[in-house]
């Protein structure tokens, strides 16, 4: 069974051709079914979330029954696939959280076959095998039958895929023409190029190819006319001049350069393969990557990746175009040899400054200081996790230190067009750099002599290993090197480095401009008066939440901003709502060909198997910081081995570490959870979850454990244990929440734990969960529900002969009476409770009973009667080593001694509370929980 998306949707069955000799197509007729199948095909072998599919089907307003309707569509598609391939078709489309996955072979989709052939053609072009390059690109282009999924409505995913594949087709076409020009096929190309130029009026590469083809056919005047038309179009429509490569080619045609008449071979041919310029289609400000290895600065284009988004107006032939057409060597030998070595750097080819660059003030200051103080031959490294904005910071710093490097700043991308490390003989690279630097004034100098003063800054972007840099050092003695890398390249002499993390929380208030298109720009004025944009910006709190949901990772935040810009009917609140769903968050962080998940996967894929498995298992831990003991439980190793594994992952920037412990950055945590579900057997996941739950239960039982510090993590783990059917562990994890204030999810956690307790027939546990739920109901003023739960807890505890739990249920009922002003009834309930909770080992219950008794004494006897009971609370909190409860007891004792206002019926208000007569009647009944006499609670 094969699929076609490079044109109308096709499904070719495996049953053989028809009598007419044509293969049978099983493509669905219904447009909605084609949308679902097309989306699954462009994301083949990946889980596509239900939310993404719903967005694709109904971009504007999904119906209330969207999820059910989608399930019906999937069922129809399974039947279609089974018809096409009775043996395996139905099993190809599987349900996998949080959506669906379509399993296809490597060559079963025409787009995958196209990309593989195009990749091989690109490699052949780099290797100067022009015949193979032309043949492979021809075969790749022959797979196209029309625009991507031309018979299918496009939503955001399909539109992004269509743009990406169309750009890839244009690139393949460009490289096929380059190869054929090298093969001397210029006469055969003229008609095709004239058609391409008419279709792509601002594509400089096609124009320069046509100029060369016409020139080699002896049609010099027509070649110059092509340049004139290109310049006229760019000036009239964009207000820019053609790129320097196109302009130099025009001058060479005017001069009748004989070298241009030759098709080119050898070194120049290899240079052609490595110097194609232009940028991949991307979204302004979204953090897309530059498609070329080197980003020449010039009108309308700029390099941008690793979180440094820049709007590009047009692609161009770039500085290396003439090398492809047999450029004369005078004055450019270094550049030509750099191109021959596998990458190209033009002098002054630093990407333009990013107008959307924001925050990072401290890092910029530090990096600028390091660059200005670096000696000749010195190296400075910017490292960090993918998407942290390393390239953006390096480029911004390079612009700021321009005065310190008057002979130039050179930018070299050490990755190929696909983002992989570029290959090439190191000796050739070193020689090319040496020539390049000599030409720029930053000569290397004798190897055994003193280094020249640093007058050139060389930016090496995308360093993956010190082996890429170390052989080049002799050629860099007269330059300062600024390199970007995921990890610190060890072994480079005199290296100084900084680690770039996510934006700091306080920097999020500067990010609103990313969502309005005004980040990093100067204020617009009219007649010297600032012009105020009447359109309101997004709520700063919502922007901060979006940034937090993106882990404050620059690439992710920019991508989220691009999503919002692409959907004018969305508000920032809509985007935040979609990002809150963890199961679909990485799907949402994709815009055009910018895919945050793909960038993070690059770092994951670069690690060995053992590190990848450790990374996956760490997703079993709840969000937030953790120690080696918790990591050891997830990894099923000893704590020392867990520490070593964490250090290795930190080196790869897959785990973050600071003085407070380790943690998985937010989006990496989601990626790890995805990979865990996809790559680990379910039995191993369940066993790991059980180990983690037991470790956290043990940690929560340790003396001095602060209940609030890990409350959210315990709630999350309790839900994990419940979903795994670990009923007893669910109860124990929820028990560990005792005394903690859980802002969100507490009631749901206790409800799950109550169900778990019922499943394992533990009456004492049922009583504890009902009492905890009653406590929450009372705090939220659902008094009748609280009374029902406390009464049920009391009955269950007595049935289980659990004296302690029965006493704590009595305390809950007493607080309800006290809250209603029924002091005598409250006293009658508290007396037996205090007696039962005086036994050893019942300290927390005794604390709660003493606190309630103190409040009763305050109501009956005034401050003096309550003092002794609050003093007992202080002693019990000390025994529990619970700092929060100690502070509450101390605050209550101080309030008893403070002067009370008129009408006071209890301790004065605590710190930060209101003042005046009304505040004097406020009683802090629990830490942070207040009663305004005679009833009502405020926090």
XYZ file of C-alpha atoms in Angstrom, residues 486-933:
448
model
C 24.832 22.622 22.770
C 27.568 21.425 25.123
C 30.910 22.939 26.095
C 33.564 21.701 23.639
C 36.203 20.340 26.011
C 39.897 20.518 25.306
C 40.067 23.928 23.615
C 42.875 25.957 25.221
C 41.853 29.173 26.952
C 38.153 28.588 26.314
C 35.712 30.785 28.217
C 32.050 29.831 28.131
C 28.572 30.726 29.312
C 25.536 28.476 29.604
C 22.356 29.965 28.212
C 19.146 28.833 29.850
C 15.520 29.855 29.365
C 14.459 33.460 29.852
C 14.258 34.380 33.508
C 10.783 34.851 35.029
C 11.271 38.597 35.431
C 12.077 38.892 31.697
C 8.643 37.669 30.640
C 7.177 41.150 31.096
C 9.287 42.247 28.108
C 7.844 39.616 25.802
C 4.490 41.232 25.033
C 6.025 42.816 21.933
C 6.601 39.369 20.427
C 2.821 38.947 20.351
C 2.185 42.340 18.767
C 5.079 42.440 16.292
C 6.688 45.367 18.106
C 9.385 43.605 20.143
C 12.795 45.167 19.871
C 11.609 48.031 17.641
C 11.926 51.731 18.267
C 8.910 53.867 19.019
C 7.217 55.318 15.966
C 7.033 59.108 15.971
C 5.242 61.670 13.875
C 6.557 65.174 13.994
C 8.663 64.261 17.008
C 5.619 63.019 18.928
C 5.343 59.318 19.737
C 2.522 57.616 17.912
C 0.489 55.415 20.222
C -0.763 52.181 18.695
C -4.463 52.130 19.496
C -4.632 48.324 19.328
C -4.362 46.943 22.850
C -1.649 44.378 23.484
C -2.233 41.032 25.162
C -2.659 40.894 28.912
C 0.819 40.729 30.522
C -0.363 37.984 32.853
C -1.492 35.874 29.889
C 1.813 36.482 28.092
C 3.673 35.401 31.222
C 1.557 32.238 31.408
C 2.241 31.435 27.741
C 5.951 31.929 28.355
C 5.818 29.610 31.386
C 3.921 26.966 29.414
C 6.678 27.214 26.802
C 9.274 26.737 29.518
C 10.347 30.344 28.743
C 12.347 28.851 25.858
C 12.882 31.596 23.243
C 12.268 29.345 20.235
C 9.035 28.021 21.754
C 7.740 31.460 22.784
C 8.469 32.857 19.330
C 6.700 29.908 17.733
C 3.690 30.474 19.982
C 3.686 34.139 18.943
C 3.803 33.066 15.298
C 0.818 30.783 15.882
C -1.116 33.712 17.307
C -0.134 35.968 14.405
C -1.293 33.333 11.913
C -4.734 33.149 13.530
C -6.205 36.645 13.944
C -9.399 35.128 15.400
C -7.402 33.810 18.371
C -6.677 35.829 21.468
C -3.679 35.305 23.731
C -6.074 33.639 26.165
C -7.108 31.163 23.436
C -3.476 30.277 22.834
C -2.830 29.869 26.554
C -5.844 27.573 26.855
C -4.523 25.332 24.097
C -1.037 25.240 25.572
C -2.342 24.176 28.988
C -3.074 20.724 27.586
C 0.223 18.903 28.089
C -0.696 16.120 25.678
C -0.968 18.527 22.735
C 1.434 21.300 23.718
C 4.336 20.242 21.508
C 1.894 19.827 18.607
C 0.757 23.406 19.173
C 4.342 24.676 19.075
C 4.727 24.171 15.363
C 4.439 26.926 12.787
C 5.235 26.325 9.136
C 8.483 24.379 9.042
C 9.422 25.513 12.558
C 8.890 22.573 14.874
C 9.977 22.874 18.496
C 9.610 19.132 18.996
C 11.961 18.445 16.076
C 14.601 20.792 17.488
C 14.474 19.109 20.880
C 14.573 15.688 19.243
C 17.893 16.598 17.625
C 19.530 16.745 21.060
C 17.777 13.549 22.135
C 18.814 11.647 18.999
C 22.446 12.712 19.419
C 22.741 10.833 22.731
C 23.667 7.167 23.115
C 20.936 4.625 23.899
C 21.663 4.510 27.630
C 21.302 8.271 28.027
C 18.141 8.361 25.927
C 16.543 5.687 28.120
C 17.531 7.553 31.292
C 16.028 10.730 29.862
C 12.757 8.933 29.086
C 12.491 7.377 32.542
C 13.028 10.711 34.268
C 9.661 11.826 32.889
C 8.107 9.521 35.505
C 9.105 12.078 38.139
C 6.646 14.900 38.825
C 7.463 18.372 37.447
C 9.891 20.401 39.495
C 13.207 19.755 41.158
C 14.330 16.343 42.293
C 17.368 14.748 43.864
C 19.564 11.767 43.083
C 17.442 9.506 45.297
C 14.265 10.194 43.308
C 16.171 9.856 40.027
C 17.607 6.550 41.223
C 14.076 5.248 41.751
C 13.067 6.238 38.210
C 16.214 4.744 36.668
C 16.264 1.663 38.925
C 19.915 2.231 39.875
C 21.829 3.341 42.944
C 21.972 7.013 43.890
C 25.666 7.389 42.851
C 24.929 5.887 39.435
C 21.884 8.121 39.111
C 24.069 11.168 39.848
C 26.491 10.122 37.116
C 23.615 9.657 34.650
C 22.224 13.075 35.546
C 25.612 14.713 35.000
C 25.863 13.108 31.565
C 22.390 14.337 30.643
C 23.219 17.800 31.966
C 26.273 17.858 29.685
C 23.933 17.155 26.768
C 21.570 19.921 28.000
C 18.706 17.461 28.450
C 18.594 18.058 32.216
C 19.103 21.348 34.046
C 20.882 21.668 37.381
C 21.317 24.412 39.939
C 22.013 24.666 43.649
C 18.515 23.489 44.524
C 18.744 20.255 42.548
C 18.008 18.798 39.145
C 14.979 19.339 36.950
C 13.736 18.583 33.461
C 13.026 21.812 31.573
C 9.309 21.983 30.841
C 9.282 21.126 27.131
C 11.994 18.515 27.512
C 9.852 16.914 30.226
C 6.962 16.671 27.763
C 9.272 15.253 25.098
C 10.602 12.672 27.543
C 7.057 11.617 28.401
C 6.238 11.255 24.695
C 9.297 9.119 24.030
C 8.540 7.024 27.121
C 5.085 6.171 25.787
C 6.438 5.434 22.318
C 9.624 3.531 23.145
C 9.234 1.824 26.543
C 7.168 -1.336 27.087
C 4.048 -0.701 29.192
C 5.283 -3.120 31.857
C 8.515 -1.171 32.272
C 6.607 2.109 32.517
C 4.303 0.716 35.219
C 7.236 -0.702 37.193
C 9.075 2.610 36.976
C 5.998 4.541 38.079
C 5.634 2.249 41.092
C 9.296 2.748 42.080
C 8.928 6.519 41.845
C 5.712 6.535 43.876
C 7.306 4.474 46.634
C 10.334 6.779 46.737
C 8.139 9.857 47.161
C 6.046 8.170 49.830
C 9.231 7.373 51.744
C 10.517 10.931 51.374
C 7.202 12.389 52.559
C 7.389 10.252 55.715
C 10.793 11.638 56.721
C 10.852 14.033 59.706
C 11.024 17.662 58.681
C 9.392 17.119 55.313
C 7.566 20.313 54.359
C 4.103 19.242 53.168
C 3.593 22.194 50.830
C 6.982 21.859 49.090
C 6.027 18.855 46.962
C 2.242 18.898 47.204
C 1.622 19.311 43.479
C 4.061 16.522 42.715
C 2.333 14.216 45.180
C -1.049 15.011 43.629
C 0.340 14.202 40.197
C 1.948 10.970 41.379
C -1.246 9.923 43.133
C -3.076 10.303 39.830
C -0.332 8.286 38.077
C -0.601 5.521 40.686
C -4.388 5.485 40.349
C -4.210 5.210 36.541
C -1.751 2.329 36.955
C -4.132 0.534 39.300
C -1.805 0.888 42.293
C -4.590 1.433 44.802
C -2.602 1.200 48.042
C 0.096 3.525 46.703
C -2.571 6.001 45.601
C -3.820 6.129 49.187
C -0.330 6.443 50.708
C 0.646 9.252 48.336
C -2.532 11.141 49.150
C -1.963 10.556 52.867
C 1.382 12.299 52.399
C -0.539 15.483 51.608
C -1.591 15.711 55.254
C -1.260 19.296 56.415
C -0.459 20.630 52.932
C -2.367 23.379 51.172
C -3.050 22.213 47.607
C -4.294 25.117 45.560
C -5.380 23.103 42.520
C -6.341 19.474 42.217
C -6.581 18.649 45.920
C -10.253 17.696 45.859
C -9.777 15.537 42.749
C -6.799 13.802 44.368
C -8.734 12.935 47.528
C -11.683 11.737 45.435
C -9.428 9.359 43.484
C -7.820 8.181 46.713
C -11.272 7.522 48.223
C -12.122 5.360 45.231
C -8.772 3.576 45.568
C -9.422 2.959 49.268
C -12.817 1.499 48.432
C -11.230 -0.760 45.796
C -8.805 -2.177 48.337
C -11.501 -2.323 51.057
C -9.510 -0.160 53.496
C -12.091 1.435 55.818
C -9.533 3.493 57.732
C -8.250 4.950 54.464
C -11.815 5.653 53.349
C -12.386 7.517 56.606
C -9.209 9.583 56.112
C -10.168 10.539 52.572
C -13.735 11.443 53.542
C -12.432 13.548 56.441
C -9.987 15.337 54.094
C -12.752 15.967 51.569
C -14.941 17.272 54.381
C -12.157 19.627 55.395
C -11.965 21.003 51.847
C -15.752 21.344 51.642
C -15.739 23.315 54.911
C -12.978 25.638 53.656
C -15.058 26.369 50.553
C -18.163 26.991 52.740
C -20.059 23.919 51.560
C -21.166 23.288 55.136
C -23.837 20.658 54.542
C -21.512 18.628 52.336
C -18.734 18.963 54.934
C -21.067 17.674 57.672
C -22.065 14.699 55.522
C -18.411 13.808 54.816
C -17.234 14.213 58.420
C -20.133 12.087 59.648
C -19.366 9.405 57.078
C -15.706 9.456 58.074
C -16.650 9.037 61.738
C -18.866 6.024 60.964
C -16.181 4.363 58.828
C -13.453 4.979 61.424
C -15.560 3.450 64.195
C -16.417 0.469 61.992
C -12.675 -0.010 61.388
C -11.952 0.441 65.117
C -9.621 3.320 64.190
C -9.648 5.507 67.299
C -7.315 8.177 65.919
C -9.267 8.724 62.732
C -12.579 8.781 64.600
C -11.156 11.490 66.862
C -10.011 13.568 63.875
C -13.487 13.298 62.339
C -14.870 14.611 65.643
C -12.505 17.582 65.402
C -13.933 18.323 61.939
C -17.500 18.199 63.251
C -16.491 20.404 66.191
C -15.097 23.046 63.834
C -18.412 23.104 61.996
C -20.213 23.732 65.310
C -17.699 26.388 66.297
C -18.099 28.057 62.930
C -21.864 28.205 63.533
C -21.360 29.783 66.956
C -22.398 26.634 68.868
C -19.537 26.621 71.392
C -21.068 24.155 73.832
C -21.686 21.524 71.153
C -18.150 22.060 69.829
C -16.711 21.552 73.322
C -18.635 18.303 73.734
C -17.124 16.954 70.501
C -13.583 18.144 71.227
C -13.290 16.636 74.724
C -13.267 12.942 73.635
C -11.199 13.826 70.555
C -8.444 15.406 72.672
C -8.393 12.416 74.955
C -8.032 9.956 72.083
C -5.361 12.026 70.324
C -3.155 12.314 73.427
C -1.750 8.833 72.776
C 1.843 8.622 71.414
C 2.261 8.758 67.624
C -0.770 10.949 67.015
C 0.995 14.309 66.979
C -0.575 15.794 63.858
C -4.093 14.889 64.981
C -3.342 16.290 68.434
C -2.137 19.523 66.811
C -5.405 19.924 64.897
C -7.464 19.216 68.019
C -5.414 21.715 70.083
C -5.805 24.361 67.385
C -9.592 23.858 67.398
C -9.576 23.939 71.205
C -7.618 27.197 71.145
C -10.222 28.768 68.879
C -12.971 27.489 71.173
C -11.205 28.996 74.204
C -10.846 32.277 72.308
C -14.596 32.336 71.701
C -15.518 31.315 75.282
C -12.782 32.771 77.515
C -10.968 35.380 75.421
C -7.229 35.714 74.668
C -5.983 34.497 78.039
C -7.922 31.255 77.783
C -6.532 30.594 74.273
C -2.891 31.326 75.130
C -2.119 27.925 76.686
C -3.678 26.029 73.800
C -1.780 28.038 71.164
C 1.366 27.384 73.208
C 0.668 23.657 72.960
C 0.205 24.093 69.203
C 3.676 25.650 69.042
C 5.221 22.681 70.871
C 3.442 20.152 68.682
C 4.446 21.981 65.475
C 8.049 21.861 66.660
C 7.736 18.110 67.227
C 6.356 17.758 63.708
C 9.196 19.966 62.398
C 6.593 21.807 60.349
C 7.790 25.369 59.914
C 4.492 26.604 58.499
C 2.527 25.429 61.542
C 5.168 26.871 63.898
C 4.895 30.278 62.260
C 1.101 30.134 62.520
C 1.244 29.335 66.253
C 3.751 32.138 66.893
C 1.652 34.590 64.886
C -1.452 33.634 66.887
C 0.390 34.063 70.215
C 1.614 37.517 69.163
C -1.899 38.464 68.081
C -3.244 37.505 71.523
C -0.863 40.022 73.100
C -1.585 42.806 70.600
C -4.060 45.596 71.490
C -7.481 44.705 70.116
C -9.860 47.093 68.500
C -13.406 47.629 69.681
C -15.653 44.621 69.309
C -12.751 42.183 68.918
C -13.599 38.602 69.605
C -10.258 36.965 68.933
C -6.611 37.532 68.079
C -5.824 40.675 66.152
C -5.169 40.484 62.452
C -1.959 38.855 61.320
C 0.733 40.444 59.168
C -0.487 41.980 55.977
C -4.150 41.944 56.943
C -6.485 44.880 56.965
C -6.585 47.318 59.854
C -9.469 48.942 61.664
C -12.485 47.666 63.577
C -13.517 45.141 60.927
C -10.027 43.665 60.827
C -9.984 43.369 64.624
C -12.764 40.767 64.365
C -10.745 38.645 61.915
C -9.470 35.356 63.326
C -6.811 33.301 61.581
C -8.223 29.819 62.083
C -5.554 28.021 60.012
C -2.361 29.142 58.297
C -3.523 31.691 55.745
C -7.223 30.997 56.372
C -9.309 33.629 58.184
C -12.801 33.901 59.647
C -14.580 37.238 59.718
C -16.823 37.039 62.812
